[in-house]
Short mmCIF file of C-alpha atoms in Angstrom, two decimals:
data_model
loop_
_atom_site.label_atom_id
_atom_site.label_comp_id
_atom_site.label_asym_id
_atom_site.label_seq_id
_atom_site.Cartn_x
_atom_site.Cartn_y
_atom_site.Cartn_z
CA MET A 1 23.17 31.00 -0.45
CA LYS A 2 26.22 32.69 -1.19
CA ILE A 3 27.19 35.79 0.49
CA ALA A 4 29.88 38.17 0.33
CA VAL A 5 30.64 40.67 3.18
CA VAL A 6 32.19 43.49 1.55
CA ILE A 7 34.32 46.08 3.60
CA LEU A 8 34.86 49.33 2.36
CA ASN A 9 38.28 51.28 3.63
CA TRP A 10 39.87 54.52 3.25
CA ASN A 11 43.10 54.66 5.63
CA GLY A 12 41.57 52.41 8.25
CA LYS A 13 44.11 50.46 9.32
CA THR A 14 43.66 51.08 12.88
CA LEU A 15 40.04 49.58 12.43
CA LEU A 16 40.65 46.89 9.97
CA GLU A 17 43.51 45.54 13.28
CA GLN A 18 40.94 45.97 15.81
CA PHE A 19 37.76 44.79 13.87
CA LEU A 20 38.49 42.61 11.45
CA PRO A 21 39.23 39.70 13.65
CA SER A 22 35.67 39.45 14.64
CA VAL A 23 34.48 39.28 10.74
CA VAL A 24 37.09 36.32 10.44
CA ALA A 25 35.92 34.64 13.37
CA TYR A 26 32.19 34.69 12.79
CA SER A 27 31.38 34.67 9.03
CA GLU A 28 32.05 31.36 8.29
CA GLU A 29 29.29 31.38 5.49
CA ALA A 30 30.60 34.32 4.07
CA THR A 31 33.03 35.52 1.39
CA ILE A 32 35.28 38.49 2.96
CA TYR A 33 36.45 41.66 0.80
CA VAL A 34 37.95 44.43 1.46
CA ALA A 35 37.30 47.36 -0.93
CA ASP A 36 40.16 49.76 -0.84
CA ASN A 37 38.99 53.19 -1.76
CA ALA A 38 42.38 54.58 -2.83
CA SER A 39 44.18 54.30 0.94
CA THR A 40 47.41 56.32 1.47
CA ASP A 41 48.01 54.20 4.53
CA ASP A 42 49.39 50.67 4.48
CA SER A 43 46.01 49.23 5.25
CA VAL A 44 46.25 47.23 2.24
CA ALA A 45 49.45 45.78 3.27
CA PHE A 46 48.42 44.91 6.66
CA VAL A 47 45.48 42.65 5.34
CA LYS A 48 47.65 41.10 2.81
CA ALA A 49 50.12 39.80 5.31
CA ASN A 50 47.56 39.12 8.05
CA TYR A 51 44.34 37.47 6.40
CA PRO A 52 45.63 36.16 3.34
CA ALA A 53 42.29 34.29 2.80
CA ILE A 54 40.30 37.70 2.48
CA LYS A 55 39.66 39.05 -0.81
CA ILE A 56 41.13 42.85 -2.06
CA ILE A 57 39.69 45.08 -4.46
CA GLN A 58 41.98 48.33 -5.14
CA ASN A 59 39.45 51.49 -6.07
CA THR A 60 41.31 53.89 -8.29
CA VAL A 61 39.99 56.81 -6.25
CA ASN A 62 38.26 57.72 -3.12
CA GLY A 63 34.88 58.20 -4.29
CA GLY A 64 33.02 57.86 -1.02
CA TYR A 65 30.85 55.33 0.26
CA ALA A 66 28.59 55.24 -3.01
CA LYS A 67 31.09 55.36 -6.04
CA GLY A 68 33.09 52.94 -3.70
CA TYR A 69 30.38 49.81 -3.27
CA ASN A 70 29.59 50.75 -6.86
CA GLU A 71 32.99 49.81 -8.03
CA ALA A 72 33.68 47.33 -5.87
CA LEU A 73 30.82 45.37 -5.96
CA GLN A 74 31.25 44.90 -10.19
CA HIS A 75 34.10 42.36 -8.81
CA VAL A 76 31.49 40.35 -6.28
CA GLU A 77 29.76 37.47 -8.28
CA GLU A 78 28.13 36.27 -4.58
CA ALA A 79 24.40 36.73 -4.60
CA VAL A 80 23.95 38.47 -1.68
CA TYR A 81 25.94 41.74 -0.72
CA CYS A 82 26.88 42.62 2.90
CA LEU A 83 28.27 46.07 3.21
CA LEU A 84 29.76 46.21 6.48
CA ASN A 85 31.35 49.29 7.87
CA SER A 86 35.11 49.15 9.24
CA ASP A 87 34.35 49.96 12.77
CA ILE A 88 31.61 47.17 13.44
CA GLU A 89 32.35 44.43 15.53
CA VAL A 90 30.30 41.50 14.70
CA THR A 91 28.60 38.38 17.13
CA PRO A 92 28.43 34.64 16.61
CA ASN A 93 26.13 33.69 14.19
CA TRP A 94 25.08 37.21 12.73
CA LEU A 95 24.31 35.95 9.29
CA SER A 96 22.46 33.23 9.66
CA PRO A 97 19.03 34.60 10.46
CA ILE A 98 19.81 37.30 7.55
CA LEU A 99 20.27 34.28 5.32
CA ASP A 100 17.71 32.46 6.96
CA THR A 101 15.13 35.03 6.25
CA PHE A 102 16.54 35.80 2.65
CA LYS A 103 16.25 32.01 1.66
CA ASN A 104 12.48 31.59 2.98
CA GLU A 105 11.36 35.47 2.16
CA SER A 106 11.72 35.85 -1.82
CA GLU A 107 10.10 39.05 -1.76
CA THR A 108 12.24 40.44 0.86
CA ALA A 109 15.67 42.39 -0.30
CA ILE A 110 17.41 44.43 1.69
CA ILE A 111 17.81 43.85 5.24
CA GLN A 112 19.40 45.42 8.58
CA PRO A 113 20.42 43.91 11.41
CA LYS A 114 20.06 45.01 15.08
CA ILE A 115 22.80 48.16 15.87
CA LEU A 116 24.07 48.51 19.08
CA ASP A 117 26.87 51.00 20.53
CA TYR A 118 30.01 49.48 20.56
CA LYS A 119 30.70 51.70 23.55
CA ASN A 120 27.64 50.99 25.78
CA LYS A 121 26.42 47.65 24.48
CA SER A 122 23.13 48.33 26.11
CA LYS A 123 22.35 51.02 23.82
CA PHE A 124 20.97 51.16 20.49
CA GLU A 125 23.85 53.06 18.12
CA TYR A 126 22.47 56.16 16.56
CA ALA A 127 23.41 54.93 12.72
CA GLY A 128 20.13 52.39 11.86
CA ALA A 129 19.10 51.59 15.68
CA ALA A 130 16.13 48.76 15.10
CA GLY A 131 15.70 50.02 11.38
CA GLY A 132 14.85 53.41 9.77
CA PHE A 133 11.90 55.37 8.68
CA ILE A 134 11.19 58.81 7.49
CA ASP A 135 8.28 61.37 8.14
CA LYS A 136 5.99 63.56 5.93
CA TYR A 137 8.92 66.03 5.29
CA GLY A 138 11.36 63.80 4.92
CA TYR A 139 13.35 63.38 7.71
CA PRO A 140 15.05 60.34 8.89
CA TYR A 141 15.12 58.39 12.16
CA CYS A 142 15.27 54.98 13.73
CA ARG A 143 13.35 52.69 16.01
CA GLY A 144 15.58 53.16 19.25
CA ARG A 145 16.92 56.49 18.16
CA ILE A 146 15.33 59.90 17.50
CA PHE A 147 17.44 62.61 16.61
CA ASP A 148 20.07 62.67 19.66
CA THR A 149 18.01 60.45 21.87
CA ILE A 150 19.10 56.98 22.04
CA GLU A 151 17.30 54.31 23.90
CA VAL A 152 18.46 50.97 26.06
CA ASP A 153 17.88 48.06 23.93
CA THR A 154 15.01 45.65 25.60
CA ASN A 155 14.35 43.66 22.53
CA GLN A 156 11.44 45.99 22.35
CA TYR A 157 11.35 46.37 18.54
CA PRO A 158 10.41 43.05 16.75
CA ASN A 159 11.74 41.75 13.39
CA ASP A 160 9.29 43.37 11.04
CA THR A 161 9.59 45.86 7.63
CA ILE A 162 10.85 49.01 7.69
CA PHE A 163 11.90 51.78 4.98
CA TRP A 164 15.14 52.22 5.13
CA ALA A 165 18.35 49.78 6.64
CA SER A 166 21.49 51.37 7.71
CA GLY A 167 24.85 51.22 5.34
CA ALA A 168 26.66 50.66 8.49
CA CYS A 169 25.54 46.98 8.03
CA PHE A 170 23.48 46.67 4.84
CA PHE A 171 22.39 43.32 3.29
CA ILE A 172 20.76 43.51 -0.02
CA ARG A 173 20.14 41.02 -2.75
CA LYS A 174 22.78 41.43 -5.84
CA SER A 175 19.81 41.12 -8.18
CA THR A 176 18.32 44.26 -6.00
CA PHE A 177 20.97 46.12 -6.22
CA LYS A 178 21.73 45.64 -10.16
CA ALA A 179 18.22 46.44 -10.82
CA LEU A 180 18.36 49.95 -9.14
CA ASN A 181 21.42 50.53 -10.58
CA GLY A 182 23.16 50.84 -7.28
CA PHE A 183 24.02 54.12 -5.16
CA ASP A 184 23.96 57.35 -6.96
CA GLU A 185 27.28 58.38 -6.73
CA THR A 186 26.36 62.22 -6.31
CA PHE A 187 25.65 61.75 -2.92
CA PHE A 188 29.50 60.78 -1.80
CA ALA A 189 28.18 59.64 1.11
CA HIS A 190 25.69 59.79 3.85
CA MET A 191 21.79 59.18 3.02
CA GLU A 192 22.49 57.28 -0.14
CA GLU A 193 21.64 54.39 1.46
CA ILE A 194 18.21 55.85 2.17
CA ASP A 195 17.97 56.96 -1.30
CA LEU A 196 18.19 53.17 -2.45
CA CYS A 197 15.69 51.98 -0.23
CA TRP A 198 13.27 54.85 -1.16
CA ARG A 199 13.75 53.73 -4.75
CA ALA A 200 13.19 50.23 -3.83
CA PHE A 201 10.16 51.18 -2.30
CA ASN A 202 9.18 52.83 -5.11
CA ASN A 203 9.79 49.48 -7.32
CA ASN A 204 8.10 47.40 -4.35
CA TYR A 205 10.81 45.90 -3.06
CA ILE A 206 10.99 44.98 0.62
CA THR A 207 13.20 46.09 3.13
CA LYS A 208 13.35 44.31 7.02
CA TYR A 209 15.06 44.50 10.40
CA ILE A 210 16.38 41.01 11.57
CA GLY A 211 16.93 41.50 15.23
CA ASP A 212 18.27 38.18 15.85
CA SER A 213 21.42 39.16 14.25
CA THR A 214 23.28 41.44 16.16
CA VAL A 215 26.55 44.04 15.53
CA TYR A 216 28.20 46.67 17.46
CA HIS A 217 28.91 50.06 15.91
CA VAL A 218 31.58 52.63 16.98
CA GLY A 219 30.05 55.42 14.69
CA GLY A 220 31.71 58.14 13.57
CA ALA A 221 35.14 56.68 13.01
CA THR A 222 35.43 58.18 9.37
CA LEU A 223 33.50 61.43 9.46
CA ASN A 224 31.62 62.45 13.13
CA ALA A 225 28.82 64.27 13.61
CA SER A 226 29.96 67.34 15.10
CA SER A 227 32.01 67.80 11.07
CA PRO A 228 30.60 70.71 9.37
CA LYS A 229 31.05 68.34 6.36
CA LYS A 230 28.66 65.65 7.06
CA THR A 231 26.23 68.85 7.86
CA TYR A 232 26.76 69.57 4.39
CA LEU A 233 26.49 66.20 3.45
CA ASN A 234 23.31 65.37 5.65
CA PHE A 235 21.17 68.33 4.55
CA ARG A 236 22.41 68.09 0.92
CA ASN A 237 21.20 64.38 0.60
CA SER A 238 18.06 64.99 2.36
CA LEU A 239 17.10 67.33 -0.44
CA PHE A 240 18.09 65.54 -2.89
CA THR A 241 16.68 62.16 -1.94
CA LEU A 242 13.12 64.05 -1.33
CA THR A 243 13.41 65.78 -5.11
CA LYS A 244 14.05 62.01 -6.57
CA ASN A 245 11.86 59.66 -4.19
CA ALA A 246 8.66 61.26 -2.80
CA LYS A 247 5.30 61.41 -3.99
CA GLY A 248 3.10 64.48 -4.30
CA ASN A 249 3.51 68.21 -4.66
CA ILE A 250 7.33 68.29 -4.22
CA PHE A 251 7.76 71.86 -4.52
CA PHE A 252 5.66 72.41 -1.52
CA LEU A 253 7.86 69.73 0.24
CA ILE A 254 11.24 70.94 -0.89
CA PHE A 255 9.85 74.47 0.38
CA THR A 256 8.70 73.75 3.42
CA ARG A 257 11.90 71.79 4.13
CA LEU A 258 13.98 74.77 3.17
CA LEU A 259 12.32 76.45 5.81
CA LEU A 260 13.11 74.26 8.29
CA ASP A 261 16.42 73.85 7.44
CA GLY A 262 16.39 77.59 8.40
CA LEU A 263 15.23 76.83 11.77
CA ALA A 264 18.07 74.48 12.26
CA ALA A 265 20.35 77.60 10.79
CA ILE A 266 18.71 78.90 13.77
CA LYS A 267 19.57 76.87 16.16
CA PHE A 268 23.37 76.71 14.89
CA LEU A 269 23.59 80.27 15.04
CA ILE A 270 22.05 79.67 19.13
CA GLU A 271 24.85 77.42 19.78
CA ILE A 272 27.56 79.49 17.96
CA LYS A 273 28.25 77.22 15.43
CA PRO A 274 29.06 79.31 12.21
CA LYS A 275 30.74 76.54 10.51
CA HIS A 276 27.27 74.27 10.52
CA ILE A 277 25.35 77.36 9.51
CA LEU A 278 27.46 77.85 6.37
CA ALA A 279 27.45 74.14 5.82
CA ILE A 280 23.70 74.25 5.17
CA LEU A 281 24.11 77.28 3.05
CA LYS A 282 26.39 75.37 0.87
CA ALA A 283 24.21 72.68 1.16
CA HIS A 284 21.33 74.42 -0.43
CA GLY A 285 23.70 76.01 -2.93
CA SER A 286 24.66 72.66 -4.10
CA PHE A 287 20.86 71.24 -4.58
CA TYR A 288 20.26 74.31 -6.30
CA SER A 289 23.24 73.82 -8.74
CA HIS A 290 21.76 70.02 -9.40
CA LEU A 291 17.86 70.58 -9.21
CA GLY A 292 17.85 69.93 -13.15
CA GLU A 293 19.55 67.02 -12.78
CA LEU A 294 17.34 65.97 -10.11
CA LEU A 295 13.97 66.62 -11.70
CA LYS A 296 15.19 64.06 -14.57
CA ALA A 297 15.96 61.42 -12.45
CA ARG A 298 12.46 61.80 -10.94
CA LYS A 299 10.77 61.74 -14.15
CA ASN A 300 12.41 59.05 -15.22
CA SER A 301 11.92 57.05 -12.19
CA THR A 302 8.61 56.07 -9.98
CA GLN A 303 6.90 57.76 -7.23
CA LYS A 304 4.69 55.11 -4.78
CA ALA A 305 2.54 56.98 -2.13
CA GLY A 306 2.69 55.69 1.80
CA TYR A 307 6.28 56.17 2.31
CA PHE A 308 6.34 58.24 5.48
CA THR A 309 5.09 58.58 8.99
CA LYS A 310 2.05 61.02 8.59
CA LYS A 311 3.23 62.74 11.76
CA SER A 312 6.22 65.27 11.47
CA ILE A 313 9.30 63.96 13.64
CA VAL A 314 10.59 67.51 14.22
CA TRP A 315 7.09 68.22 16.23
CA SER A 316 6.54 65.02 18.26
CA TYR A 317 10.12 65.46 19.34
CA TYR A 318 10.73 69.05 20.24
CA ILE A 319 6.95 70.16 20.65
CA SER A 320 5.14 66.79 22.22
CA LYS A 321 8.27 65.88 23.69
CA LYS A 322 7.97 62.03 22.16
CA GLN A 323 11.19 60.83 22.17
CA LYS A 324 10.98 57.04 21.85
CA SER A 325 9.83 55.66 18.81
CA ASN A 326 7.05 53.35 20.27
CA GLN A 327 5.57 57.05 21.74
CA LEU A 328 4.64 58.06 18.40
#
């Protein structure tokens, strides 16, 4: 089974200098690509000069994660894609458990490895940890990470079916990616992988966590958690994802989420973060402007029951003080 490791790059020469060596050293089974999102630095020249075996795909514009990968993967022929962030260090034999799973489990379409923190390698990393789930109101969380509480990895989370896989290190069969028409480019970045996994779930594909494979992620190298733009994208894209994919009374669900977003804005007010309050308002404005398109996408797709954790993760975390996944 042929696999392609595809690293999306935008002005990331420093990250490529730091993290490409481990990818090259430990990815003998793979063809490695760097998909460049119209960088203005000399990162492409760096790759060509130092890693001539790596294939370069040059996108014409910076379309973010979603459009960037959609365009780049049109030029990739391998049967399995690994979409790998440029700020990830991989480990020896990281690909073998993934390929074995794809070979032995024909029904498995998407896989995520164990994602640990590059800066503190005993802990899970925020963006993915041991695999993602979603609560009854559409809030995503991970085994090993709920909101800002991140657990130490003690191998407490076994290989298992999950709801969504992190875009930081995202394995998917080429056939599945094409059948689902890739990422939704209106997302630009953040939560597009959850939207894709939700569409996969609604179409009876299986997503798995394989903790026998480990990678270390810096996180926030492109857009850190303190950025209002990240707040905007996360709040907006969460509403996009719910509207398109959730089964049931979508208007009640969205109304509830809008109220909860209001509580989040109050939290930002208490923390004196006016730019983040504005980001939530802008996210809601963008959601309303796209509502017609989202409802059309919903009408033209399938929604399936059983997608969520029945408890509210907000209630469990803030009220019941259950801040570890195995306490839920």
